[in-house]
PDB file of C-alpha atoms in Angstrom:
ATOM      1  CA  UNK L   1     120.940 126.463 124.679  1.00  0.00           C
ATOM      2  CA  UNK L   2     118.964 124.883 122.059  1.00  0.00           C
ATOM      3  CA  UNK L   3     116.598 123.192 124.232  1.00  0.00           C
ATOM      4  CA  UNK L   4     116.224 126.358 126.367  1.00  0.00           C
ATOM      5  CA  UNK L   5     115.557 128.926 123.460  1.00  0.00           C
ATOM      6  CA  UNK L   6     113.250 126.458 121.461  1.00  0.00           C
ATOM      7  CA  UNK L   7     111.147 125.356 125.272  1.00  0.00           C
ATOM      8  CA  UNK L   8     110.867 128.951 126.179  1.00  0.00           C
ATOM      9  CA  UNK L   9     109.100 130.113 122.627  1.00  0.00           C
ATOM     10  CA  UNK L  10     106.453 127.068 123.681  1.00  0.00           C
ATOM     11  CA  UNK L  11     106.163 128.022 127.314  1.00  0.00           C
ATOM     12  CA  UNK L  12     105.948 131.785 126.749  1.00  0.00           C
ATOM     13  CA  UNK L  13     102.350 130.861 125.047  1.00  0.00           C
ATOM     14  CA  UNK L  14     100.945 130.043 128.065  1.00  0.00           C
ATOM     15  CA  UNK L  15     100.054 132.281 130.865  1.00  0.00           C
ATOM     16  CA  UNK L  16     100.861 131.372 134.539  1.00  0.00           C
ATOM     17  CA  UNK L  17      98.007 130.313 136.511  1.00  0.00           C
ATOM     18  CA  UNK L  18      97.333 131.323 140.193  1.00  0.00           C
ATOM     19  CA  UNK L  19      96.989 134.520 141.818  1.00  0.00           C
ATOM     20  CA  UNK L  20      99.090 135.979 145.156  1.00  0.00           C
ATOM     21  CA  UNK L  21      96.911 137.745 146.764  1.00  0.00           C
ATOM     22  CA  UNK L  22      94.629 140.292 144.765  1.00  0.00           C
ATOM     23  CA  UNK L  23      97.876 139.944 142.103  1.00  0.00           C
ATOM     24  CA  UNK L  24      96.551 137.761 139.156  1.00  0.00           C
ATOM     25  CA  UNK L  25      99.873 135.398 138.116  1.00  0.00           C
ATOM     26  CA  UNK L  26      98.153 135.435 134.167  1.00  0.00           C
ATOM     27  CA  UNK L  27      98.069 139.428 134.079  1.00  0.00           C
ATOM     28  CA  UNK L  28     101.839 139.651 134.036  1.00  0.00           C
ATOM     29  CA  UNK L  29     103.549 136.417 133.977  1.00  0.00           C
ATOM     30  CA  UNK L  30     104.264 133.318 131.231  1.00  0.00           C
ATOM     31  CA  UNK L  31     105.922 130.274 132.167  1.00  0.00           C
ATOM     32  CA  UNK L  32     108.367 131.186 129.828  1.00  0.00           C
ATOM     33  CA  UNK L  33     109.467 133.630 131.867  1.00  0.00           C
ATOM     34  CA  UNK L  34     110.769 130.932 134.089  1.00  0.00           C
ATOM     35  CA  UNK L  35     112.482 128.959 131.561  1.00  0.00           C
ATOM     36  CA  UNK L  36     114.559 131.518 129.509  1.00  0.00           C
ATOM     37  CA  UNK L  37     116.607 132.923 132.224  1.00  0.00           C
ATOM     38  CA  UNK L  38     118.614 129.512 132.146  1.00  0.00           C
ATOM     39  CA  UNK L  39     119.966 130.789 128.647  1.00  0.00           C
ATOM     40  CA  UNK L  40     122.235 133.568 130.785  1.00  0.00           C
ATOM     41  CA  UNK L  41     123.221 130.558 133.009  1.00  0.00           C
ATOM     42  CA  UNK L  42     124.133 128.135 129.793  1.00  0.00           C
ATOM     43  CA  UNK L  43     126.366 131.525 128.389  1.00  0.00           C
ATOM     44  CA  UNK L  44     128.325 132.237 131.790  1.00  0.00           C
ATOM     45  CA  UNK L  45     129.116 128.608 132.472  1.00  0.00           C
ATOM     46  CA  UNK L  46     130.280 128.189 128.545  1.00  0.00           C
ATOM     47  CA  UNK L  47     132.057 131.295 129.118  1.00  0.00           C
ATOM     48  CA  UNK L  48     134.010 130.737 132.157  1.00  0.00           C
ATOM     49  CA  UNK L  49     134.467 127.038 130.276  1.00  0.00           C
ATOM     50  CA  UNK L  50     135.698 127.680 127.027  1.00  0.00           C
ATOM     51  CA  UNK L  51     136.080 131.299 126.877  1.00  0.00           C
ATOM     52  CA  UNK L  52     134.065 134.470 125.477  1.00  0.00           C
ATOM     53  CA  UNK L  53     134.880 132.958 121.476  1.00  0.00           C
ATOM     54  CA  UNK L  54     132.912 129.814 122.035  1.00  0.00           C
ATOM     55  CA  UNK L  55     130.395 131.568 124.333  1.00  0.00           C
ATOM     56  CA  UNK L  56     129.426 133.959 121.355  1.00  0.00           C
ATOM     57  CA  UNK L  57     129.071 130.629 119.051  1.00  0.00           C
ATOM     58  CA  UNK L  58     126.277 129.402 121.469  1.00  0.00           C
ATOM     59  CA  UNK L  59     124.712 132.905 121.548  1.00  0.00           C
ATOM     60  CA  UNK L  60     124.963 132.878 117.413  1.00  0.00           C
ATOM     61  CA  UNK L  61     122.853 129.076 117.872  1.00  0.00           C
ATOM     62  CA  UNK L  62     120.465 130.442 120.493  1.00  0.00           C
ATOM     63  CA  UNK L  63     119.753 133.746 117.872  1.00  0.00           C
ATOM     64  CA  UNK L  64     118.928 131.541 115.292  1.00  0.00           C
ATOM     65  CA  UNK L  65     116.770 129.318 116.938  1.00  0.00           C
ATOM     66  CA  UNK L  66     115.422 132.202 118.979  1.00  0.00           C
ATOM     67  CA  UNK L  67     113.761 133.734 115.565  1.00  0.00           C
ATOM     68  CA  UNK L  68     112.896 130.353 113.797  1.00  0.00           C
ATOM     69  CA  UNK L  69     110.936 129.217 117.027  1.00  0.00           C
ATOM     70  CA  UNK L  70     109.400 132.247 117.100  1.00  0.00           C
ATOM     71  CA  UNK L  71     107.872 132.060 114.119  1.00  0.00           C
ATOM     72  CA  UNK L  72     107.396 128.648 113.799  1.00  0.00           C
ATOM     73  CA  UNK L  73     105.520 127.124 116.732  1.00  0.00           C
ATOM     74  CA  UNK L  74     102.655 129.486 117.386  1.00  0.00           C
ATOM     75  CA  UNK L  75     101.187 128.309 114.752  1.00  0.00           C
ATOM     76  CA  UNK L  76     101.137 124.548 115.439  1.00  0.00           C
ATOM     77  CA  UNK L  77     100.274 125.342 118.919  1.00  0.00           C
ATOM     78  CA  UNK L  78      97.134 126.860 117.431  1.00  0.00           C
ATOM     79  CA  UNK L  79      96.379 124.084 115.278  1.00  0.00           C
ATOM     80  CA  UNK L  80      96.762 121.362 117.898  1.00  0.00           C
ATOM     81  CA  UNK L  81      94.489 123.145 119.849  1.00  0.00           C
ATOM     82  CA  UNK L  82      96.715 123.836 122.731  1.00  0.00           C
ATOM     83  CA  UNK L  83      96.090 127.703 122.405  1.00  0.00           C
ATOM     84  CA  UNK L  84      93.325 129.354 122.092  1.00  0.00           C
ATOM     85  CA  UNK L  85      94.377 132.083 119.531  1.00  0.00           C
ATOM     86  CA  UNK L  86      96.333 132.601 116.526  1.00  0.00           C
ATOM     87  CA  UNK L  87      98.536 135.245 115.105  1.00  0.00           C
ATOM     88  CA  UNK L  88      98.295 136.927 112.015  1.00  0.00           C
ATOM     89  CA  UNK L  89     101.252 136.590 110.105  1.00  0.00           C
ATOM     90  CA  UNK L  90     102.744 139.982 110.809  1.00  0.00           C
ATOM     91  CA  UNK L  91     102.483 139.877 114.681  1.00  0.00           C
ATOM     92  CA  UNK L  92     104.500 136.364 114.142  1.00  0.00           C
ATOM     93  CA  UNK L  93     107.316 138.267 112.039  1.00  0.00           C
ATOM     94  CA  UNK L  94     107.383 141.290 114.373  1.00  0.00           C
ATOM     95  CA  UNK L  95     107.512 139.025 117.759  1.00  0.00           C
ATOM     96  CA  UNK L  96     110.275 136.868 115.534  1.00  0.00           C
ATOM     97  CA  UNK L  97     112.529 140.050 115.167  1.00  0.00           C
ATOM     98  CA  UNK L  98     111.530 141.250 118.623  1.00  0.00           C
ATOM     99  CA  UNK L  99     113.242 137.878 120.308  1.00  0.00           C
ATOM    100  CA  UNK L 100     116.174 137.446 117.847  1.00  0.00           C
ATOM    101  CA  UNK L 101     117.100 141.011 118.935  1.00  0.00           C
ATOM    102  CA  UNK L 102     116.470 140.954 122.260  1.00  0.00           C
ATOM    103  CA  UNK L 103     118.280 137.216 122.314  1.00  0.00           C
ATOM    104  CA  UNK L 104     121.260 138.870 120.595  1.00  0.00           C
ATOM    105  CA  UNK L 105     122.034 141.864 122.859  1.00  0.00           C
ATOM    106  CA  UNK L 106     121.112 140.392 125.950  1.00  0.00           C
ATOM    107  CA  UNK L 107     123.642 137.777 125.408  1.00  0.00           C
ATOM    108  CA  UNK L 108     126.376 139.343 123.868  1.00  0.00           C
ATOM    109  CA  UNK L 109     126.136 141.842 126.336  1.00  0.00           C
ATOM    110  CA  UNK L 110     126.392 139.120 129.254  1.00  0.00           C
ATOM    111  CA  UNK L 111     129.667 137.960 127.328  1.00  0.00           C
ATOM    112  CA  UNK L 112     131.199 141.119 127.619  1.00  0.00           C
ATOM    113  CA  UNK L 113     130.879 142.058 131.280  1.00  0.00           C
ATOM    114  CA  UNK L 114     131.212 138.667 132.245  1.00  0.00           C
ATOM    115  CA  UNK L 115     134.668 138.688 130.456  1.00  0.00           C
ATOM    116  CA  UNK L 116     135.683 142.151 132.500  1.00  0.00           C
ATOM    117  CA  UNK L 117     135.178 140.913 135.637  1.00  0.00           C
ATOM    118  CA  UNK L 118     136.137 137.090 135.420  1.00  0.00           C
ATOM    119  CA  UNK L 119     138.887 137.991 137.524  1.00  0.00           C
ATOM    120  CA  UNK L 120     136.714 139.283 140.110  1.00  0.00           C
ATOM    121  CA  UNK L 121     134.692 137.748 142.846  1.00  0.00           C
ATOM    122  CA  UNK L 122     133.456 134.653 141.885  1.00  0.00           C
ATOM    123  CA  UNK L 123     130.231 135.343 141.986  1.00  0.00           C
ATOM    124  CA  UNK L 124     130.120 138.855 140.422  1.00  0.00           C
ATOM    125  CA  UNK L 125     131.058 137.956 136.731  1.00  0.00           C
ATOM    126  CA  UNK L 126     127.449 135.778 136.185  1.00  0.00           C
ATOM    127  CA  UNK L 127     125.111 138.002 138.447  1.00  0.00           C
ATOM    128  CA  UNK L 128     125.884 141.224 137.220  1.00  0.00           C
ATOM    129  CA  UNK L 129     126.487 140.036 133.714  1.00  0.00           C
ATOM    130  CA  UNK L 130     122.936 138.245 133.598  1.00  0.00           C
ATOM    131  CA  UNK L 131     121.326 141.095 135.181  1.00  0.00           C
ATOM    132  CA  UNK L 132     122.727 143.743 133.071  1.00  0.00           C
ATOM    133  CA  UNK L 133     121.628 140.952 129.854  1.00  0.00           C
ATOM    134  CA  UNK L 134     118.269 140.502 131.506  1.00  0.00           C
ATOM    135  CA  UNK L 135     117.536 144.248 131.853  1.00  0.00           C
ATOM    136  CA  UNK L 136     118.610 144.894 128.060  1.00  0.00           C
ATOM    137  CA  UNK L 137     116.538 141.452 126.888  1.00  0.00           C
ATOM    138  CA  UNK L 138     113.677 142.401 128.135  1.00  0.00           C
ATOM    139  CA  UNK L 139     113.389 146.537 127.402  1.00  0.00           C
ATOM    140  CA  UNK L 140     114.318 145.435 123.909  1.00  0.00           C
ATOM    141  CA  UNK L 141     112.071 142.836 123.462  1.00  0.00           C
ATOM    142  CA  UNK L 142     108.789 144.016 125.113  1.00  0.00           C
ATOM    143  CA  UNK L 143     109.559 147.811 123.216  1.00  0.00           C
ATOM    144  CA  UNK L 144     110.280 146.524 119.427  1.00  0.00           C
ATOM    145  CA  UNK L 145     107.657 143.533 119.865  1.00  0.00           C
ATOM    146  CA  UNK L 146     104.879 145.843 121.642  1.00  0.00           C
ATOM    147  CA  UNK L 147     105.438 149.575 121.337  1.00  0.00           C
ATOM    148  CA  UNK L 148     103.729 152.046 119.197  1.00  0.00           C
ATOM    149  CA  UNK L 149     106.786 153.175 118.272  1.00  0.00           C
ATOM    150  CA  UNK L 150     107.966 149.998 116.509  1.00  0.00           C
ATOM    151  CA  UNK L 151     104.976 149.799 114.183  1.00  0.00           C
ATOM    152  CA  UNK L 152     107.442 149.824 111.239  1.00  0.00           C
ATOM    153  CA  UNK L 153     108.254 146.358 112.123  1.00  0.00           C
ATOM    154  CA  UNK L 154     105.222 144.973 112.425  1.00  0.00           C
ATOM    155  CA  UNK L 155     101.206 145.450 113.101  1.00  0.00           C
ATOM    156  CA  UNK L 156     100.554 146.785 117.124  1.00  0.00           C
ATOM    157  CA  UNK L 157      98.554 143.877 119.322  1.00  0.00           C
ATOM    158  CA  UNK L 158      95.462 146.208 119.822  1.00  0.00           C
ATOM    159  CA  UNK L 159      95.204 143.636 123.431  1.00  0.00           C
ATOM    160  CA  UNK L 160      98.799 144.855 124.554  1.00  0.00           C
ATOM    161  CA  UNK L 161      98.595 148.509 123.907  1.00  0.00           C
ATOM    162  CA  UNK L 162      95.179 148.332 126.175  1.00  0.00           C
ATOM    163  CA  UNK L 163      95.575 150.550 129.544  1.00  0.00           C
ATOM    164  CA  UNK L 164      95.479 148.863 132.845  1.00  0.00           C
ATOM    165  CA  UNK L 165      96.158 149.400 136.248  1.00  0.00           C
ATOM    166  CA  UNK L 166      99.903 148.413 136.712  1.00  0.00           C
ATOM    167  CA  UNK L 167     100.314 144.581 137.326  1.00  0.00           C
ATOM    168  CA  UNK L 168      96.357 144.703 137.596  1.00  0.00           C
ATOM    169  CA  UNK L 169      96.932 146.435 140.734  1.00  0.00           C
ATOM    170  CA  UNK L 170      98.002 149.867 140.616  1.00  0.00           C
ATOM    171  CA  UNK L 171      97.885 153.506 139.739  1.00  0.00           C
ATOM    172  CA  UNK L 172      98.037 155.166 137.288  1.00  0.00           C
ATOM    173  CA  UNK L 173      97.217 152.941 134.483  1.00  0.00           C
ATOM    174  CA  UNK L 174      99.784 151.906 131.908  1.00  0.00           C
ATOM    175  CA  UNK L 175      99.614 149.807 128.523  1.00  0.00           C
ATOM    176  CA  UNK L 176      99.281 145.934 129.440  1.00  0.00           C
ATOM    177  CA  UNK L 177     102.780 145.195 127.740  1.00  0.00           C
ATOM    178  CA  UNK L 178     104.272 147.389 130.455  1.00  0.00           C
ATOM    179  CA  UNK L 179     103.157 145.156 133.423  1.00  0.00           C
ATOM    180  CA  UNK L 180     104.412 141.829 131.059  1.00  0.00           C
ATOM    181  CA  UNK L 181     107.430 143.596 130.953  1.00  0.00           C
ATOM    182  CA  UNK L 182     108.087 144.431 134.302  1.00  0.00           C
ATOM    183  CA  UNK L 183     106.455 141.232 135.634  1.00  0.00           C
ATOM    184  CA  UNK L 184     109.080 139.591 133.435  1.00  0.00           C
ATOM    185  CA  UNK L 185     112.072 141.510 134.460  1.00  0.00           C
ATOM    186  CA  UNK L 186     111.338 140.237 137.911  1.00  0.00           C
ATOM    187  CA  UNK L 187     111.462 136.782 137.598  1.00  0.00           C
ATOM    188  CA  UNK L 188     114.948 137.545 135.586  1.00  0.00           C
ATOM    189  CA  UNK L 189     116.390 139.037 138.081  1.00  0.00           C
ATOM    190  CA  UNK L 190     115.497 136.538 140.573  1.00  0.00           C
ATOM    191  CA  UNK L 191     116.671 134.101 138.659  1.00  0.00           C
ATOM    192  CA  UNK L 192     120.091 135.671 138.127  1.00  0.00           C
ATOM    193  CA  UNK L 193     120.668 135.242 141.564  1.00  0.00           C
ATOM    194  CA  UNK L 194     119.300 131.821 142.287  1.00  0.00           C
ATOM    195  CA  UNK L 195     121.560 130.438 139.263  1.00  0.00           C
ATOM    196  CA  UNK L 196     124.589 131.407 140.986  1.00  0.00           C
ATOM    197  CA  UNK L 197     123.994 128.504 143.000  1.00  0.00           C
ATOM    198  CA  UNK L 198     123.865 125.633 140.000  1.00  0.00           C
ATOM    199  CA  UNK L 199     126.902 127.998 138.614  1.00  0.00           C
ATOM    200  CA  UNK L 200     128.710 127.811 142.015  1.00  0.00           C
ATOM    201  CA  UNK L 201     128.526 123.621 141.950  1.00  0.00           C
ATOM    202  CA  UNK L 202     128.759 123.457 138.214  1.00  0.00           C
ATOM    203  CA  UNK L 203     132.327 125.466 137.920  1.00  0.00           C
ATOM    204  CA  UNK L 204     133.601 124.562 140.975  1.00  0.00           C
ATOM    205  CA  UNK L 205     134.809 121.171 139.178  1.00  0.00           C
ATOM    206  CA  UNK L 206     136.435 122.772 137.130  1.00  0.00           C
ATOM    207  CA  UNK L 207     138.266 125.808 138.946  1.00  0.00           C
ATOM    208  CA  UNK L 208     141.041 126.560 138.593  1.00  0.00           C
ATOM    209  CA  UNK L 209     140.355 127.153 134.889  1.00  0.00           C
ATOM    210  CA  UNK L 210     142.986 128.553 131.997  1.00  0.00           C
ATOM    211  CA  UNK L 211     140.328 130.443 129.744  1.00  0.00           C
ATOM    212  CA  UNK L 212     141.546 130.452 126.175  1.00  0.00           C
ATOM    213  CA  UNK L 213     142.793 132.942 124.382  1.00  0.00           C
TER     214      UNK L 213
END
């Protein structure tokens, strides 16, 4: 989880390159978005492990590290020159909060409906629980890190709040953070169905499983 958390808060810094189509990749995508998902994956497998206890520990780790990365690497990545901009101190705090949030809901909330439905399908414990974190994650973190409405945590990114055509594409236009946020859900959700497979392989050793108390 550690490794996930603290490679995501680097990788989120840098847009995907490419484009499908007319659909530019760097309008609505990070590779971040690509690397965080795994942290629903590392929760469900220590989960159906150890139990919910232990699986809220590694959420607690992942929080903490969640907010310190956040505040801490953007600007070394700016002085190393591997970004182009830097952050004023604010945006860093509100962005910090923003993730630790997110981190913490999104999680916990995968803990808890994985631990209803362990019983069920093997499959349907992880997949709905990740979606249901993903879906949470991301409206919490894209709202409190780029909404108007959060300005009491933090000064608005005048570049997010700019109107464009949805994912560059569409009609009507909507605030840029709206296409990250969407473009980000995506590649959640996708994910929360791909990992079933590495979940599948990874549990089966150990099934069947007493989960502690």
């Amino acid at each position: 989880m550690a490794i996930v958390v603290v490679a995501s808060n680097i990788f989120v810094q840098f847009p995907l390159s490419g484009q499908i189509g007319p659909l530019v990749l760097a309008d609505v995508l990070t590779w971040g978005a690509f690397s965080y998902p795994i942290a629903f994956l590392i929760t469900d497998l220590a989960n159906r492990r150890y139990g919910p206890a232990l699986a809220r520990r590694v959420v607690f780790i992942g929080f903490t590290l969640a907010i310190a990365s956040s505040i801490v690497f953007p600007p070394l990545l700016f002085q190393w020159g591997l970004i182009p901009f830097e952050l004023e101190p604010g945006r860093i705090v509100r962005v910090a909060i923003a993730s630790g949030v997110a981190f913490l809901i999104g999680q916990l909330l995968d803990v808890s409906v994985f631990n209803r439905l362990r019983q069920t399908s093997w499959w349907r414990a992880p997949v709905v629980g990740s979606i249901m974190g993903s879906i949470f994650d991301t409206a919490i973190f894209f709202s409190v890190a780029f909404a108007p409405a959060f300005l009491f945590v933090g000064p608005n990114e005048p570049f997010a709040l700019e109107h464009a055509p949805l994912f560059g594409l569409f009609e009507p236009s909507v605030a840029r953070w709206i296409s990250w946020a969407l473009g980000d859900l995506t590649v959640k959700l996708t994910i929360a169905v791909v990992a079933l497979i590495p979940y599948r392989l990874i549990s089966a050793r150990w099934w069947p499983q007493p989960v502690p108390a």
